[in-house]
mmCIF file of C-alpha atoms in Angstrom:
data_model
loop_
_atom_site.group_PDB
_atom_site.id
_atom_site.type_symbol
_atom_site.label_atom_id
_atom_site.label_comp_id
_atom_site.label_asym_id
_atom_site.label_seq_id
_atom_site.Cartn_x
_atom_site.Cartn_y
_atom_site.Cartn_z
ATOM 1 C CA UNK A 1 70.671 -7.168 51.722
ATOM 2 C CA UNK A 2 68.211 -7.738 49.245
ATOM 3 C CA UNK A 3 65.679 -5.390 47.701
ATOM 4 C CA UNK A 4 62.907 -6.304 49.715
ATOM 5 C CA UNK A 5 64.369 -6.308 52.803
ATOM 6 C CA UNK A 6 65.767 -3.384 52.304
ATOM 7 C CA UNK A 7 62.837 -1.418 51.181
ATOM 8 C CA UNK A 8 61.318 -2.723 54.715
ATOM 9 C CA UNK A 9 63.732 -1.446 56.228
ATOM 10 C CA UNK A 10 63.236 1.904 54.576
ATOM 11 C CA UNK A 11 59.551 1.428 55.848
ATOM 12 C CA UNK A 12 60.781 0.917 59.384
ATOM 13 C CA UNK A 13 62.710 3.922 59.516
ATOM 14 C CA UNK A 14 60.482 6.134 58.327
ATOM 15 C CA UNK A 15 57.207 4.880 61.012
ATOM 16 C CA UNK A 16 59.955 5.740 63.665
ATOM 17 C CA UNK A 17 61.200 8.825 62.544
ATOM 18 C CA UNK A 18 58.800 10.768 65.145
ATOM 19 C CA UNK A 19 57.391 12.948 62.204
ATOM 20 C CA UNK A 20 54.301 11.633 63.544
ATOM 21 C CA UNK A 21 51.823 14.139 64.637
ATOM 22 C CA UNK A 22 53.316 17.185 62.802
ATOM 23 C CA UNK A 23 50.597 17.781 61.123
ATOM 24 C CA UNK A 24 47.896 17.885 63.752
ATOM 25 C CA UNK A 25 50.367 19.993 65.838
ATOM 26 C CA UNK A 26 50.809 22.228 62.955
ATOM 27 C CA UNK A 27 46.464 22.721 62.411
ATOM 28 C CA UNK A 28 46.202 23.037 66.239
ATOM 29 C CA UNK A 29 48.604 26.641 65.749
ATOM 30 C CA UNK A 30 47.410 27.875 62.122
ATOM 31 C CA UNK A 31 43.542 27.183 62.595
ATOM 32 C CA UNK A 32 43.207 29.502 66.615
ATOM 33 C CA UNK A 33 45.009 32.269 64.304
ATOM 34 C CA UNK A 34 42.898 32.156 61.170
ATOM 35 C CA UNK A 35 39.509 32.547 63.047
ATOM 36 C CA UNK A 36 41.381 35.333 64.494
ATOM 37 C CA UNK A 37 41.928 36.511 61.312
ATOM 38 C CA UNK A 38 38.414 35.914 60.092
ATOM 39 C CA UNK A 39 36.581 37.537 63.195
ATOM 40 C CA UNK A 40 39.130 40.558 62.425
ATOM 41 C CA UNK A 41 37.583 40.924 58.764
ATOM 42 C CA UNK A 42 33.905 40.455 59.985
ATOM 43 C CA UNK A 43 34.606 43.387 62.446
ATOM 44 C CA UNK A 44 36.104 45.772 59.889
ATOM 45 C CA UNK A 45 33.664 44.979 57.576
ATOM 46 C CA UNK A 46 31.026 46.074 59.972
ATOM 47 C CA UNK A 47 32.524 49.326 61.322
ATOM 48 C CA UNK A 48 32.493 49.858 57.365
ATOM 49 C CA UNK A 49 29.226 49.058 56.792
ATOM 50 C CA UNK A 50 27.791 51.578 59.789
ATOM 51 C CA UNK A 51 30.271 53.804 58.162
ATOM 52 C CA UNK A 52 27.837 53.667 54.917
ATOM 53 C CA UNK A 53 24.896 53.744 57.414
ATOM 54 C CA UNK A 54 25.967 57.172 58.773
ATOM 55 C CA UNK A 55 26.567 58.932 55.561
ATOM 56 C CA UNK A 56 22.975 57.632 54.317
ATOM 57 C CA UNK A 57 21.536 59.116 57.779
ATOM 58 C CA UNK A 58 23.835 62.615 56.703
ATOM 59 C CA UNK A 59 22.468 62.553 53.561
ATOM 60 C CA UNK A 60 18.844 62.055 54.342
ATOM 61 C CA UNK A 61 19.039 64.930 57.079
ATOM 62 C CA UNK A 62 21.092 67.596 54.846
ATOM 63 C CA UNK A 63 18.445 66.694 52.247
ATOM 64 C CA UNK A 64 15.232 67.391 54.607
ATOM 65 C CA UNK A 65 16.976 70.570 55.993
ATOM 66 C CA UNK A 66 17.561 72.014 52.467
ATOM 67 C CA UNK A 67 13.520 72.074 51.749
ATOM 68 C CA UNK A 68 12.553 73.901 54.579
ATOM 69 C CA UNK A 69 12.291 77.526 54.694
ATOM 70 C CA UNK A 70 13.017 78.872 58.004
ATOM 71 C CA UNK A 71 16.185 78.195 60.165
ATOM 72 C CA UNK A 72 14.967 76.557 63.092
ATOM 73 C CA UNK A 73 12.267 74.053 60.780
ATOM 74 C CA UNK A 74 15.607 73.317 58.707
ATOM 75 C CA UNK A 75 17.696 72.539 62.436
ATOM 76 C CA UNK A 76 14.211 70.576 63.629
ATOM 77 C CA UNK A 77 13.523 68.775 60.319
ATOM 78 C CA UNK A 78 17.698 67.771 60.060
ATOM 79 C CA UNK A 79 17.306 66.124 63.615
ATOM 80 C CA UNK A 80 14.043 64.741 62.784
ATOM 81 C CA UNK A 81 14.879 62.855 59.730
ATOM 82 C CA UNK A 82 18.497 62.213 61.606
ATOM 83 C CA UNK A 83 16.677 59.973 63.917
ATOM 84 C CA UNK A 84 14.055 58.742 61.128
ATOM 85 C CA UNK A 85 17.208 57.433 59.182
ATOM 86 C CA UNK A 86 18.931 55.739 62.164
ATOM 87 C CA UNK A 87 16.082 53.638 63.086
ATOM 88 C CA UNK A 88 15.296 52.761 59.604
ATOM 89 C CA UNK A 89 19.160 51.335 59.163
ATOM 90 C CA UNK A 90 19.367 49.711 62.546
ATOM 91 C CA UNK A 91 21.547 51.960 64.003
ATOM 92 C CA UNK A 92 21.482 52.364 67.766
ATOM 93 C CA UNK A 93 23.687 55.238 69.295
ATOM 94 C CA UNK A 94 24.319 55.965 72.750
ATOM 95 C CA UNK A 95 24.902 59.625 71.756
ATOM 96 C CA UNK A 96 24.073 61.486 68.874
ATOM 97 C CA UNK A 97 25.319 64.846 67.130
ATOM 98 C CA UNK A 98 23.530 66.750 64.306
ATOM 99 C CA UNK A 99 25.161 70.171 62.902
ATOM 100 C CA UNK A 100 23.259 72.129 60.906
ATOM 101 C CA UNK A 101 24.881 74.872 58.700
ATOM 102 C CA UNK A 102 22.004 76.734 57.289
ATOM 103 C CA UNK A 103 24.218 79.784 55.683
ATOM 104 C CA UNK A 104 22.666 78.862 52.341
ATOM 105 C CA UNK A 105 19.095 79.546 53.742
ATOM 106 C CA UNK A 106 20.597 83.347 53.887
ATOM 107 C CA UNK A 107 21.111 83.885 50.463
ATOM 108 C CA UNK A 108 18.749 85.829 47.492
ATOM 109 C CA UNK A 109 16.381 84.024 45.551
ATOM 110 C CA UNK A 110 17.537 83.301 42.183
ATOM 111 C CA UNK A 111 21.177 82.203 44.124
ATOM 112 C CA UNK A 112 22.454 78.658 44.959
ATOM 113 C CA UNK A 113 22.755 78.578 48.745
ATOM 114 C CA UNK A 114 24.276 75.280 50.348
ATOM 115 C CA UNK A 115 22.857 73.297 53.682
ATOM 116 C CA UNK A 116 25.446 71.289 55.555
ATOM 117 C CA UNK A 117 24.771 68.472 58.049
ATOM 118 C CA UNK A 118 27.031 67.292 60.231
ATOM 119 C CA UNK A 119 26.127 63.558 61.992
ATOM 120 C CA UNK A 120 27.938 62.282 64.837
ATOM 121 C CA UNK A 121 27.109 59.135 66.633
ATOM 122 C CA UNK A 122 28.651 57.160 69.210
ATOM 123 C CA UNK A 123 28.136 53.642 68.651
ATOM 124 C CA UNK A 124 29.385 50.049 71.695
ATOM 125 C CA UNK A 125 31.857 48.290 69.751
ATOM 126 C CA UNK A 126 29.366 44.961 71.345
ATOM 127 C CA UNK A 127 26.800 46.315 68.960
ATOM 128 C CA UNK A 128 29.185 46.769 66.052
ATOM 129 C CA UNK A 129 31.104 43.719 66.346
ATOM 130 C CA UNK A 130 30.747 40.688 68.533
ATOM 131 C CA UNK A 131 28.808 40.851 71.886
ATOM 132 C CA UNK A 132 30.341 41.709 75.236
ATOM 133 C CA UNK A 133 33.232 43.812 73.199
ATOM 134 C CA UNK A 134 34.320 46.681 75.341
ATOM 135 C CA UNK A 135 34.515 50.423 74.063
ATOM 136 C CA UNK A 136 32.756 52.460 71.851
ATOM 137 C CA UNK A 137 33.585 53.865 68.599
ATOM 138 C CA UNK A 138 32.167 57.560 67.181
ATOM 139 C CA UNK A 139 31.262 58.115 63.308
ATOM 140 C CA UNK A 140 30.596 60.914 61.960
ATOM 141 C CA UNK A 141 29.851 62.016 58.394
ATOM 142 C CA UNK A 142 29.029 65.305 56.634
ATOM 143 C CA UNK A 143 26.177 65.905 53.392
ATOM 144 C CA UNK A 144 25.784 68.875 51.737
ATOM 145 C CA UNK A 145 22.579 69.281 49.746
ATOM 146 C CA UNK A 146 21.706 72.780 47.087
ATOM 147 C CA UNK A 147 18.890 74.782 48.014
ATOM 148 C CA UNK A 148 16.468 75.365 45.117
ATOM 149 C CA UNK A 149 17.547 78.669 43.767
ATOM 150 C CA UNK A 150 13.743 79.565 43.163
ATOM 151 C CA UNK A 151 11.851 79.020 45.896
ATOM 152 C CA UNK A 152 10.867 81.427 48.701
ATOM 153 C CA UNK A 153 12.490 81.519 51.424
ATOM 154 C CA UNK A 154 12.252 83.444 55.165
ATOM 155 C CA UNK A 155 14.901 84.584 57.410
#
């Protein structure tokens, strides 16, 4: 056999080797299972990001409930800037939660006190991730802010 002939026949062989196709096959499994993948990350990143939402919305409320003087304007002011803070980041809850520990209020002027807010919201997974997901998910976060240790305060 000479070299040419023999290097078509080496040709031959390897058109009919049925190795054909292996590598459409092979893109038809991997690419179903890395969109999976990537629609995975784009939902944990979200449930992250509202994560960060709700501690912003905790902080904001603790904050507003340590200026206020009385109890029940630093329980009405927490829920007040609560809501104020969930609009403003987009945040739409089907239920929502607000704690107020107002201990801090209690304490002599001249002392640190502490105010702590507690947020819980329940948020549809269709609003956190894609549309038409089923279930919801609840986050909750927790802020304390200082009381000014000078400023008047009533019981």
């Amino acid at each position: 056999m000479t070299g040419t002939a023999w290097l078509r026949r080496r040709i031959e062989v390897a058109r009919s080797s049925g190795d054909r196709g292996s590598e459409t096959i092979a893109a038809a499994i991997v690419t179903p299972l890395l969109l999976v993948l990537l629609c995975l990350a784009i939902a944990g990143g979200r449930i992250v990001t509202s994560g960060a939402k709700i501690d912003a919305v905790a902080e904001d409320a603790a904050r507003a409930a340590s200026i206020s003087r009385t109890y029940d304007s630093a329980q009405a002011e927490a829920s007040g800037a609560a809501a104020r803070s969930l609009a403003d980041q987009g945040i739409h809850c089907a239920s929502i939660s607000t704690s107020v520990d107002t201990s801090g209020l209690a304490v002599p002027v001249g002392q640190v006190g502490t105010v702590t807010v507690t947020i819980s919201c329940t948020v549809a997974l269709s609003d956190l991730m894609l549309p038409g997901v089923p279930g919801t998910k609840t986050l909750t976060s927790r802020f304390t802010s200082v009381v000014d240790a000078y400023r008047s305060r009533e019981g």
